[in-house]
GROMACS .gro file of C-alpha atoms in nm:
model
  400
    1PRO     CA    1  -1.598  -0.135   6.505
    2GLN     CA    2  -1.451  -0.119   6.154
    3ALA     CA    3  -1.570  -0.398   5.916
    4ALA     CA    4  -1.287  -0.624   5.790
    5PRO     CA    5  -1.183  -0.515   5.442
    6ALA     CA    6  -1.352  -0.725   5.160
    7ARG     CA    7  -1.102  -0.963   4.998
    8THR     CA    8  -1.084  -0.804   4.648
    9ASP     CA    9  -0.878  -1.056   4.446
   10VAL     CA   10  -1.137  -1.338   4.417
   11ARG     CA   11  -1.497  -1.344   4.307
   12ASP     CA   12  -1.786  -1.358   4.544
   13CYS     CA   13  -2.103  -1.489   4.375
   14SER     CA   14  -2.304  -1.493   4.701
   15THR     CA   15  -2.358  -1.126   4.709
   16ASP     CA   16  -2.606  -0.916   4.501
   17PRO     CA   17  -2.484  -0.801   4.275
   18PRO     CA   18  -2.194  -1.045   4.271
   19TYR     CA   19  -1.840  -0.914   4.335
   20LEU     CA   20  -1.598  -0.979   4.049
   21PRO     CA   21  -1.225  -0.884   4.067
   22PRO     CA   22  -1.083  -0.682   3.784
   23THR     CA   23  -0.911  -1.005   3.656
   24ALA     CA   24  -1.241  -1.187   3.586
   25ILE     CA   25  -1.350  -1.210   3.224
   26ASN     CA   26  -1.718  -1.153   3.132
   27THR     CA   27  -1.835  -1.471   2.938
   28THR     CA   28  -2.195  -1.399   2.914
   29ALA     CA   29  -2.201  -1.335   2.543
   30ARG     CA   30  -1.965  -1.615   2.452
   31LEU     CA   31  -2.176  -1.866   2.643
   32ALA     CA   32  -2.493  -1.736   2.480
   33ALA     CA   33  -2.339  -1.773   2.132
   34LEU     CA   34  -2.212  -2.130   2.217
   35ARG     CA   35  -2.556  -2.235   2.351
   36ASP     CA   36  -2.723  -2.109   2.018
   37THR     CA   37  -2.470  -2.321   1.824
   38MET     CA   38  -2.530  -2.621   2.052
   39ARG     CA   39  -2.905  -2.587   2.006
   40ALA     CA   40  -2.860  -2.578   1.620
   41HIS     CA   41  -2.664  -2.912   1.653
   42GLY     CA   42  -2.903  -3.083   1.897
   43VAL     CA   43  -2.635  -3.078   2.169
   44HIS     CA   44  -2.742  -3.073   2.542
   45ALA     CA   45  -2.387  -3.063   2.699
   46TYR     CA   46  -2.054  -2.979   2.533
   47ILE     CA   47  -1.720  -3.064   2.663
   48VAL     CA   48  -1.427  -2.837   2.615
   49PRO     CA   49  -1.072  -2.961   2.702
   50SER     CA   50  -0.744  -2.764   2.740
   51THR     CA   51  -0.556  -2.964   2.478
   52ASP     CA   52  -0.473  -2.935   2.120
   53ALA     CA   53  -0.515  -3.202   1.837
   54HIS     CA   54  -0.169  -3.343   1.924
   55MET     CA   55  -0.224  -3.392   2.303
   56SER     CA   56   0.055  -3.130   2.344
   57GLU     CA   57   0.133  -3.031   2.711
   58TYR     CA   58   0.178  -2.669   2.592
   59ILE     CA   59  -0.060  -2.520   2.327
   60ALA     CA   60  -0.062  -2.219   2.098
   61GLU     CA   61  -0.298  -1.932   2.162
   62ARG     CA   62  -0.503  -2.058   1.852
   63ASP     CA   63  -0.583  -2.374   2.049
   64ALA     CA   64  -0.674  -2.207   2.388
   65ARG     CA   65  -1.039  -2.269   2.351
   66LEU     CA   66  -1.109  -2.325   2.716
   67GLY     CA   67  -0.909  -1.998   2.806
   68TRP     CA   68  -1.128  -1.801   2.548
   69LEU     CA   69  -1.462  -1.950   2.670
   70THR     CA   70  -1.401  -1.928   3.048
   71GLY     CA   71  -1.136  -1.665   3.098
   72PHE     CA   72  -0.941  -1.925   3.288
   73THR     CA   73  -0.583  -1.945   3.156
   74GLY     CA   74  -0.425  -2.229   3.361
   75SER     CA   75  -0.260  -2.514   3.157
   76ALA     CA   76  -0.501  -2.789   3.266
   77GLY     CA   77  -0.877  -2.802   3.297
   78THR     CA   78  -1.202  -2.916   3.140
   79GLY     CA   79  -1.514  -2.707   3.083
   80VAL     CA   80  -1.878  -2.835   3.025
   81VAL     CA   81  -2.163  -2.617   2.906
   82THR     CA   82  -2.535  -2.708   2.908
   83GLN     CA   83  -2.824  -2.473   2.820
   84ASP     CA   84  -2.838  -2.338   3.172
   85LYS     CA   85  -2.518  -2.436   3.354
   86ALA     CA   86  -2.146  -2.420   3.296
   87ALA     CA   87  -1.866  -2.567   3.512
   88LEU     CA   88  -1.483  -2.574   3.507
   89TRP     CA   89  -1.289  -2.865   3.648
   90THR     CA   90  -0.921  -2.813   3.744
   91ASP     CA   91  -0.656  -2.917   3.995
   92SER     CA   92  -0.549  -2.761   4.324
   93ARG     CA   93  -0.255  -2.561   4.151
   94TYR     CA   94  -0.526  -2.355   3.993
   95TRP     CA   95  -0.805  -2.311   4.228
   96THR     CA   96  -0.712  -1.955   4.331
   97GLN     CA   97  -0.632  -1.842   3.981
   98ALA     CA   98  -0.981  -1.982   3.876
   99GLU     CA   99  -1.154  -1.781   4.141
  100ARG     CA  100  -0.978  -1.471   4.015
  101GLN     CA  101  -1.049  -1.530   3.649
  102LEU     CA  102  -1.404  -1.686   3.621
  103ASP     CA  103  -1.711  -1.489   3.631
  104CYS     CA  104  -2.032  -1.610   3.814
  105ASN     CA  105  -2.155  -1.790   3.506
  106TRP     CA  106  -1.911  -2.070   3.606
  107GLU     CA  107  -1.911  -2.325   3.880
  108LEU     CA  108  -1.565  -2.421   3.983
  109GLN     CA  109  -1.526  -2.805   4.047
  110ARG     CA  110  -1.210  -2.868   4.258
  111THR     CA  111  -1.128  -3.202   4.096
  112THR     CA  112  -1.006  -3.340   3.759
  113TRP     CA  113  -1.172  -3.686   3.762
  114ILE     CA  114  -1.374  -3.784   3.467
  115GLU     CA  115  -1.620  -3.973   3.696
  116SER     CA  116  -1.689  -3.639   3.863
  117ILE     CA  117  -1.754  -3.468   3.526
  118GLY     CA  118  -1.967  -3.769   3.423
  119LEU     CA  119  -2.173  -3.740   3.745
  120TRP     CA  120  -2.223  -3.364   3.702
  121ILE     CA  121  -2.345  -3.425   3.329
  122LEU     CA  122  -2.583  -3.702   3.438
  123GLU     CA  123  -2.736  -3.451   3.683
  124ALA     CA  124  -2.746  -3.160   3.433
  125VAL     CA  125  -2.867  -3.345   3.129
  126PRO     CA  126  -3.184  -3.558   3.129
  127ALA     CA  127  -3.199  -3.896   2.987
  128GLY     CA  128  -3.223  -3.899   2.605
  129GLY     CA  129  -2.978  -3.602   2.588
  130ASN     CA  130  -2.669  -3.577   2.366
  131ILE     CA  131  -2.333  -3.502   2.516
  132SER     CA  132  -2.098  -3.387   2.254
  133LEU     CA  133  -1.728  -3.313   2.202
  134ASP     CA  134  -1.460  -3.258   1.928
  135PRO     CA  135  -1.302  -3.606   1.870
  136PHE     CA  136  -0.981  -3.445   1.759
  137LEU     CA  137  -0.921  -3.293   2.102
  138PHE     CA  138  -0.952  -3.609   2.305
  139SER     CA  139  -0.715  -3.896   2.358
  140ILE     CA  140  -0.836  -4.256   2.291
  141ASP     CA  141  -0.823  -4.321   2.666
  142THR     CA  142  -1.010  -3.997   2.766
  143TRP     CA  143  -1.274  -4.082   2.514
  144ASN     CA  144  -1.316  -4.425   2.642
  145SER     CA  145  -1.341  -4.291   3.005
  146TYR     CA  146  -1.628  -4.054   2.901
  147SER     CA  147  -1.795  -4.350   2.717
  148GLN     CA  148  -1.777  -4.546   3.024
  149ALA     CA  149  -1.889  -4.277   3.256
  150LEU     CA  150  -2.210  -4.229   3.050
  151HIS     CA  151  -2.258  -4.591   2.943
  152GLY     CA  152  -2.607  -4.723   3.016
  153SER     CA  153  -2.730  -4.383   3.127
  154GLY     CA  154  -2.965  -4.321   2.834
  155ARG     CA  155  -2.750  -4.037   2.720
  156THR     CA  156  -2.545  -4.051   2.407
  157LEU     CA  157  -2.192  -3.933   2.345
  158VAL     CA  158  -2.182  -3.776   2.013
  159PRO     CA  159  -1.857  -3.674   1.830
  160ILE     CA  160  -1.891  -3.358   1.613
  161GLU     CA  161  -1.595  -3.271   1.393
  162THR     CA  162  -1.683  -2.916   1.357
  163ASN     CA  163  -1.547  -2.748   1.678
  164LEU     CA  164  -1.839  -2.546   1.823
  165VAL     CA  165  -1.609  -2.313   2.019
  166ASP     CA  166  -1.411  -2.231   1.696
  167GLN     CA  167  -1.748  -2.153   1.525
  168VAL     CA  168  -1.846  -1.905   1.799
  169TRP     CA  169  -1.489  -1.759   1.827
  170GLY     CA  170  -1.498  -1.678   1.462
  171ASP     CA  171  -1.254  -1.412   1.318
  172GLU     CA  172  -1.127  -1.328   1.665
  173ARG     CA  173  -0.950  -1.660   1.686
  174PRO     CA  174  -0.576  -1.625   1.650
  175SER     CA  175  -0.452  -1.718   1.302
  176SER     CA  176  -0.250  -2.032   1.216
  177PRO     CA  177   0.128  -1.998   1.264
  178SER     CA  178   0.322  -1.872   0.958
  179SER     CA  179   0.682  -1.889   1.084
  180THR     CA  180   0.942  -2.093   0.901
  181ILE     CA  181   0.995  -2.454   0.969
  182TYR     CA  182   1.377  -2.521   0.953
  183SER     CA  183   1.626  -2.805   0.944
  184LEU     CA  184   1.833  -2.872   1.259
  185PRO     CA  185   2.202  -2.811   1.163
  186GLU     CA  186   2.385  -3.150   1.112
  187ALA     CA  187   2.615  -3.049   1.405
  188PHE     CA  188   2.308  -3.104   1.645
  189THR     CA  189   2.159  -3.427   1.498
  190GLY     CA  190   2.254  -3.765   1.634
  191SER     CA  191   2.177  -3.919   1.295
  192SER     CA  192   2.021  -3.830   0.955
  193TRP     CA  193   1.653  -3.857   0.913
  194GLN     CA  194   1.703  -4.125   0.654
  195GLU     CA  195   1.878  -4.330   0.921
  196LYS     CA  196   1.609  -4.283   1.169
  197VAL     CA  197   1.338  -4.382   0.908
  198ALA     CA  198   1.541  -4.694   0.826
  199GLY     CA  199   1.555  -4.789   1.196
  200ILE     CA  200   1.176  -4.755   1.232
  201ARG     CA  201   1.120  -4.960   0.915
  202GLN     CA  202   1.342  -5.223   1.062
  203GLN     CA  203   1.134  -5.235   1.373
  204MET     CA  204   0.821  -5.267   1.164
  205GLU     CA  205   0.977  -5.562   0.975
  206GLN     CA  206   1.086  -5.734   1.298
  207HIS     CA  207   0.755  -5.693   1.483
  208VAL     CA  208   0.550  -6.008   1.516
  209ARG     CA  209   0.250  -5.840   1.361
  210ARG     CA  210   0.438  -5.689   1.069
  211PRO     CA  211   0.279  -5.354   1.067
  212THR     CA  212   0.271  -5.181   0.729
  213ALA     CA  213   0.260  -4.826   0.861
  214VAL     CA  214   0.332  -4.616   1.171
  215LEU     CA  215   0.115  -4.310   1.239
  216LEU     CA  216   0.275  -4.005   1.428
  217SER     CA  217   0.049  -3.756   1.605
  218GLY     CA  218   0.280  -3.622   1.877
  219LEU     CA  219   0.437  -3.297   1.736
  220GLU     CA  220   0.786  -3.390   1.887
  221GLU     CA  221   0.786  -3.737   1.711
  222THR     CA  222   0.764  -3.567   1.355
  223ALA     CA  223   1.018  -3.302   1.447
  224TRP     CA  224   1.267  -3.564   1.577
  225LEU     CA  225   1.220  -3.796   1.286
  226PHE     CA  226   1.287  -3.553   1.024
  227ASN     CA  227   1.541  -3.332   1.214
  228LEU     CA  228   1.309  -3.036   1.164
  229ARG     CA  229   1.221  -2.759   1.416
  230GLY     CA  230   0.956  -2.480   1.422
  231ASP     CA  231   0.804  -2.243   1.702
  232ASP     CA  232   0.436  -2.286   1.671
  233ILE     CA  233   0.394  -2.338   2.040
  234PRO     CA  234   0.567  -2.118   2.299
  235TYR     CA  235   0.880  -2.285   2.456
  236ASN     CA  236   0.854  -2.592   2.237
  237PRO     CA  237   1.057  -2.628   1.912
  238VAL     CA  238   0.782  -2.799   1.719
  239PHE     CA  239   0.531  -2.726   1.435
  240TYR     CA  240   0.192  -2.871   1.348
  241SER     CA  241   0.220  -3.188   1.151
  242TYR     CA  242   0.136  -3.564   1.124
  243THR     CA  243   0.339  -3.835   0.958
  244LEU     CA  244   0.228  -4.172   0.800
  245LEU     CA  245   0.546  -4.379   0.744
  246THR     CA  246   0.486  -4.701   0.548
  247ASN     CA  247   0.732  -4.981   0.431
  248THR     CA  248   0.777  -4.791   0.089
  249SER     CA  249   0.643  -4.433   0.134
  250ILE     CA  250   0.653  -4.138   0.358
  251SER     CA  251   0.376  -3.872   0.399
  252LEU     CA  252   0.430  -3.565   0.595
  253PHE     CA  253   0.108  -3.358   0.658
  254VAL     CA  254   0.218  -2.992   0.705
  255ASP     CA  255   0.173  -2.645   0.571
  256LYS     CA  256   0.447  -2.693   0.301
  257ARG     CA  257   0.465  -2.323   0.218
  258ARG     CA  258   0.633  -2.279   0.566
  259LEU     CA  259   0.922  -2.525   0.502
  260SER     CA  260   1.250  -2.354   0.441
  261VAL     CA  261   1.409  -2.416   0.104
  262ALA     CA  262   1.682  -2.626   0.283
  263ALA     CA  263   1.428  -2.832   0.476
  264GLN     CA  264   1.220  -2.896   0.156
  265GLY     CA  265   1.540  -2.993  -0.025
  266SER     CA  266   1.647  -3.232   0.248
  267LEU     CA  267   1.301  -3.415   0.252
  268GLN     CA  268   1.274  -3.454  -0.119
  269ALA     CA  269   1.639  -3.515  -0.212
  270ASP     CA  270   1.568  -3.887  -0.290
  271CYS     CA  271   1.235  -3.848  -0.482
  272PRO     CA  272   1.096  -4.058  -0.618
  273GLY     CA  273   1.168  -4.364  -0.395
  274PRO     CA  274   1.113  -4.509  -0.047
  275LEU     CA  275   1.317  -4.219   0.100
  276CYS     CA  276   1.108  -3.952  -0.070
  277VAL     CA  277   0.889  -3.755   0.174
  278GLU     CA  278   0.554  -3.668   0.005
  279LEU     CA  279   0.434  -3.327   0.134
  280GLN     CA  280   0.057  -3.334   0.194
  281GLU     CA  281  -0.181  -3.060   0.333
  282TYR     CA  282  -0.197  -3.077   0.725
  283GLY     CA  283  -0.582  -3.089   0.706
  284GLN     CA  284  -0.580  -3.393   0.482
  285VAL     CA  285  -0.457  -3.644   0.734
  286ARG     CA  286  -0.790  -3.791   0.834
  287ALA     CA  287  -0.900  -3.859   0.468
  288HIS     CA  288  -0.564  -3.998   0.370
  289LEU     CA  289  -0.566  -4.234   0.675
  290GLN     CA  290  -0.925  -4.336   0.600
  291ARG     CA  291  -0.820  -4.432   0.235
  292TYR     CA  292  -0.505  -4.615   0.348
  293ALA     CA  293  -0.707  -4.806   0.614
  294GLN     CA  294  -0.922  -4.957   0.340
  295GLY     CA  295  -0.638  -5.170   0.217
  296ASN     CA  296  -0.480  -5.488   0.359
  297VAL     CA  297  -0.267  -5.303   0.617
  298THR     CA  298  -0.184  -5.283   0.992
  299ILE     CA  299  -0.130  -4.930   1.142
  300TRP     CA  300   0.098  -4.899   1.445
  301LEU     CA  301   0.034  -4.590   1.667
  302GLY     CA  302   0.093  -4.464   2.021
  303THR     CA  303  -0.228  -4.419   2.216
  304GLU     CA  304  -0.095  -4.139   2.429
  305TYR     CA  305  -0.073  -3.883   2.147
  306THR     CA  306  -0.330  -4.019   1.901
  307THR     CA  307  -0.679  -3.849   1.906
  308TYR     CA  308  -0.991  -4.042   1.902
  309GLY     CA  309  -1.080  -3.851   1.573
  310LEU     CA  310  -0.788  -4.037   1.395
  311TYR     CA  311  -0.809  -4.355   1.579
  312GLY     CA  312  -1.172  -4.389   1.499
  313VAL     CA  313  -1.122  -4.412   1.123
  314ILE     CA  314  -0.895  -4.724   1.155
  315PRO     CA  315  -1.099  -5.058   1.171
  316GLN     CA  316  -1.003  -5.241   1.515
  317GLU     CA  317  -0.843  -5.540   1.339
  318LYS     CA  318  -0.612  -5.310   1.145
  319LEU     CA  319  -0.473  -5.147   1.452
  320LEU     CA  320  -0.146  -5.213   1.644
  321GLU     CA  321  -0.150  -5.021   1.966
  322ASP     CA  322   0.111  -4.926   2.214
  323SER     CA  323   0.115  -4.650   2.469
  324TYR     CA  324   0.401  -4.485   2.280
  325SER     CA  325   0.487  -4.510   1.908
  326PRO     CA  326   0.823  -4.668   1.809
  327VAL     CA  327   0.948  -4.333   1.709
  328MET     CA  328   0.876  -4.191   2.071
  329MET     CA  329   1.073  -4.494   2.213
  330ALA     CA  330   1.348  -4.449   1.971
  331LYS     CA  331   1.369  -4.070   2.050
  332ALA     CA  332   1.396  -4.150   2.420
  333VAL     CA  333   1.722  -4.343   2.368
  334LYS     CA  334   2.003  -4.095   2.311
  335ASN     CA  335   2.308  -4.213   2.104
  336ALA     CA  336   2.665  -4.103   2.192
  337LYS     CA  337   2.640  -3.784   1.975
  338GLU     CA  338   2.316  -3.681   2.146
  339GLN     CA  339   2.448  -3.750   2.502
  340GLU     CA  340   2.754  -3.526   2.424
  341LEU     CA  341   2.543  -3.248   2.292
  342LEU     CA  342   2.311  -3.277   2.609
  343ARG     CA  343   2.614  -3.254   2.838
  344ALA     CA  344   2.753  -2.946   2.656
  345ALA     CA  345   2.403  -2.778   2.675
  346HIS     CA  346   2.395  -2.844   3.053
  347LEU     CA  347   2.750  -2.691   3.101
  348ARG     CA  348   2.639  -2.373   2.909
  349ASP     CA  349   2.319  -2.362   3.134
  350ALA     CA  350   2.520  -2.410   3.446
  351VAL     CA  351   2.732  -2.099   3.358
  352ALA     CA  352   2.419  -1.896   3.336
  353VAL     CA  353   2.274  -2.035   3.669
  354ILE     CA  354   2.610  -1.954   3.847
  355GLN     CA  355   2.629  -1.606   3.702
  356TYR     CA  356   2.261  -1.574   3.826
  357LEU     CA  357   2.332  -1.686   4.174
  358TRP     CA  358   2.633  -1.450   4.212
  359TRP     CA  359   2.405  -1.153   4.078
  360LEU     CA  360   2.145  -1.256   4.345
  361GLU     CA  361   2.406  -1.248   4.619
  362LYS     CA  362   2.475  -0.884   4.529
  363MET     CA  363   2.117  -0.768   4.452
  364VAL     CA  364   1.906  -0.924   4.720
  365PRO     CA  365   2.074  -0.734   5.016
  366GLN     CA  366   2.004  -0.422   4.833
  367GLY     CA  367   1.629  -0.505   4.803
  368ARG     CA  368   1.660  -0.456   4.439
  369VAL     CA  369   1.524  -0.785   4.307
  370ASP     CA  370   1.181  -0.962   4.313
  371GLU     CA  371   1.065  -1.293   4.158
  372PHE     CA  372   0.973  -1.149   3.830
  373SER     CA  373   1.285  -0.938   3.770
  374GLY     CA  374   1.488  -1.233   3.887
  375ALA     CA  375   1.328  -1.459   3.618
  376GLN     CA  376   1.382  -1.186   3.354
  377HIS     CA  377   1.747  -1.173   3.445
  378VAL     CA  378   1.820  -1.552   3.440
  379ASP     CA  379   1.649  -1.564   3.100
  380MET     CA  380   1.878  -1.297   2.972
  381LEU     CA  381   2.185  -1.475   3.104
  382ARG     CA  382   2.072  -1.800   2.931
  383ARG     CA  383   2.009  -1.617   2.601
  384ALA     CA  384   2.362  -1.485   2.611
  385GLN     CA  385   2.498  -1.839   2.590
  386GLU     CA  386   2.581  -1.972   2.256
  387HIS     CA  387   2.299  -2.179   2.067
  388SER     CA  388   2.033  -2.058   2.307
  389ARG     CA  389   1.680  -2.062   2.156
  390GLY     CA  390   1.508  -1.948   2.468
  391PRO     CA  391   1.376  -2.111   2.792
  392SER     CA  392   1.189  -2.444   2.780
  393PHE     CA  393   0.910  -2.294   3.012
  394GLN     CA  394   0.838  -1.972   3.184
  395SER     CA  395   1.076  -1.940   3.482
  396ILE     CA  396   0.906  -2.038   3.809
  397SER     CA  397   1.098  -1.852   4.080
  398ALA     CA  398   1.038  -1.809   4.442
  399SER     CA  399   1.209  -1.729   4.765
  400GLY     CA  400   1.196  -1.798   5.139
   0.00000   0.00000   0.00000
């Protein structure tokens, strides 16, 4: 009798030699280089997340460290590497994809619980070992969860500010974005950035703890506050930045060479003064925050988007923590102008969707459309609508 054909789209690490589908990435050299770097730093386990320094849901290629190290390109996951083991944790959306992309250097863990990652680390790293991570890639909550998982185990959680994956990735790592950061035309803003700043300062004044500053780490917070847009991350109109807004000053940490002339003019029209935006280098935020935190200050921040790397430089008694910053809360409440713009955008989108459904009715019976060509067609119809800046995520289309 004929043997059943082997399934060729997922890996099989139980055979000798192991079977790897053509989609799997060979990570042997990358892991060896990372392990050398870990040894040089005295690190026994290194944790690699799928996020960037702003806790963004989508990331730029430059921040896809987990993807580069493992070959796995799903949007959510965590990798841990020790001297002799490597494992990837991801959720059920991605199990099949992981089995197609990982080589046999990696164990797939079918869960995302930090407890599970912690238990694996405790088993893989003997007592006295150092577990390390980049504090600028972990939210405050995630850092605390790892701390808790390892607490009292005789193993130490050590933040290292040099990212070890970046060191190994070297010159192959995609470069920083260089496209222009531009002002949103006035026709599309609910209020000027000066009005938004005044509103946030008013909230600071009225707060029982009288914070002296608000720290913004989420990319959409800064984009919304200053009515600026960029395209550093696919499908998201944002740019790499931080903001420290005080009662009397505004510091924007950004690559200022990328600001359009109009954007820079808008930010600096009122200089000097309390509505003058001082432009600082993006990489200077930690040092600036550390200096500011030495004064008699209270810094208000949202824990969801702030990394442990920034949070850790502010003394506990000078912190005012909420899940979301006052800017994120203000951004969530749309004024009449913004509501009107939203409705108009949905009308234009509805026209594209209706055109698409009509096209499908003609094309599907002819057998001339599949999920991919359908997704491309609906994107094209949307782009043809006025004011379109592209889709908000890659179309997910299916049938039956």
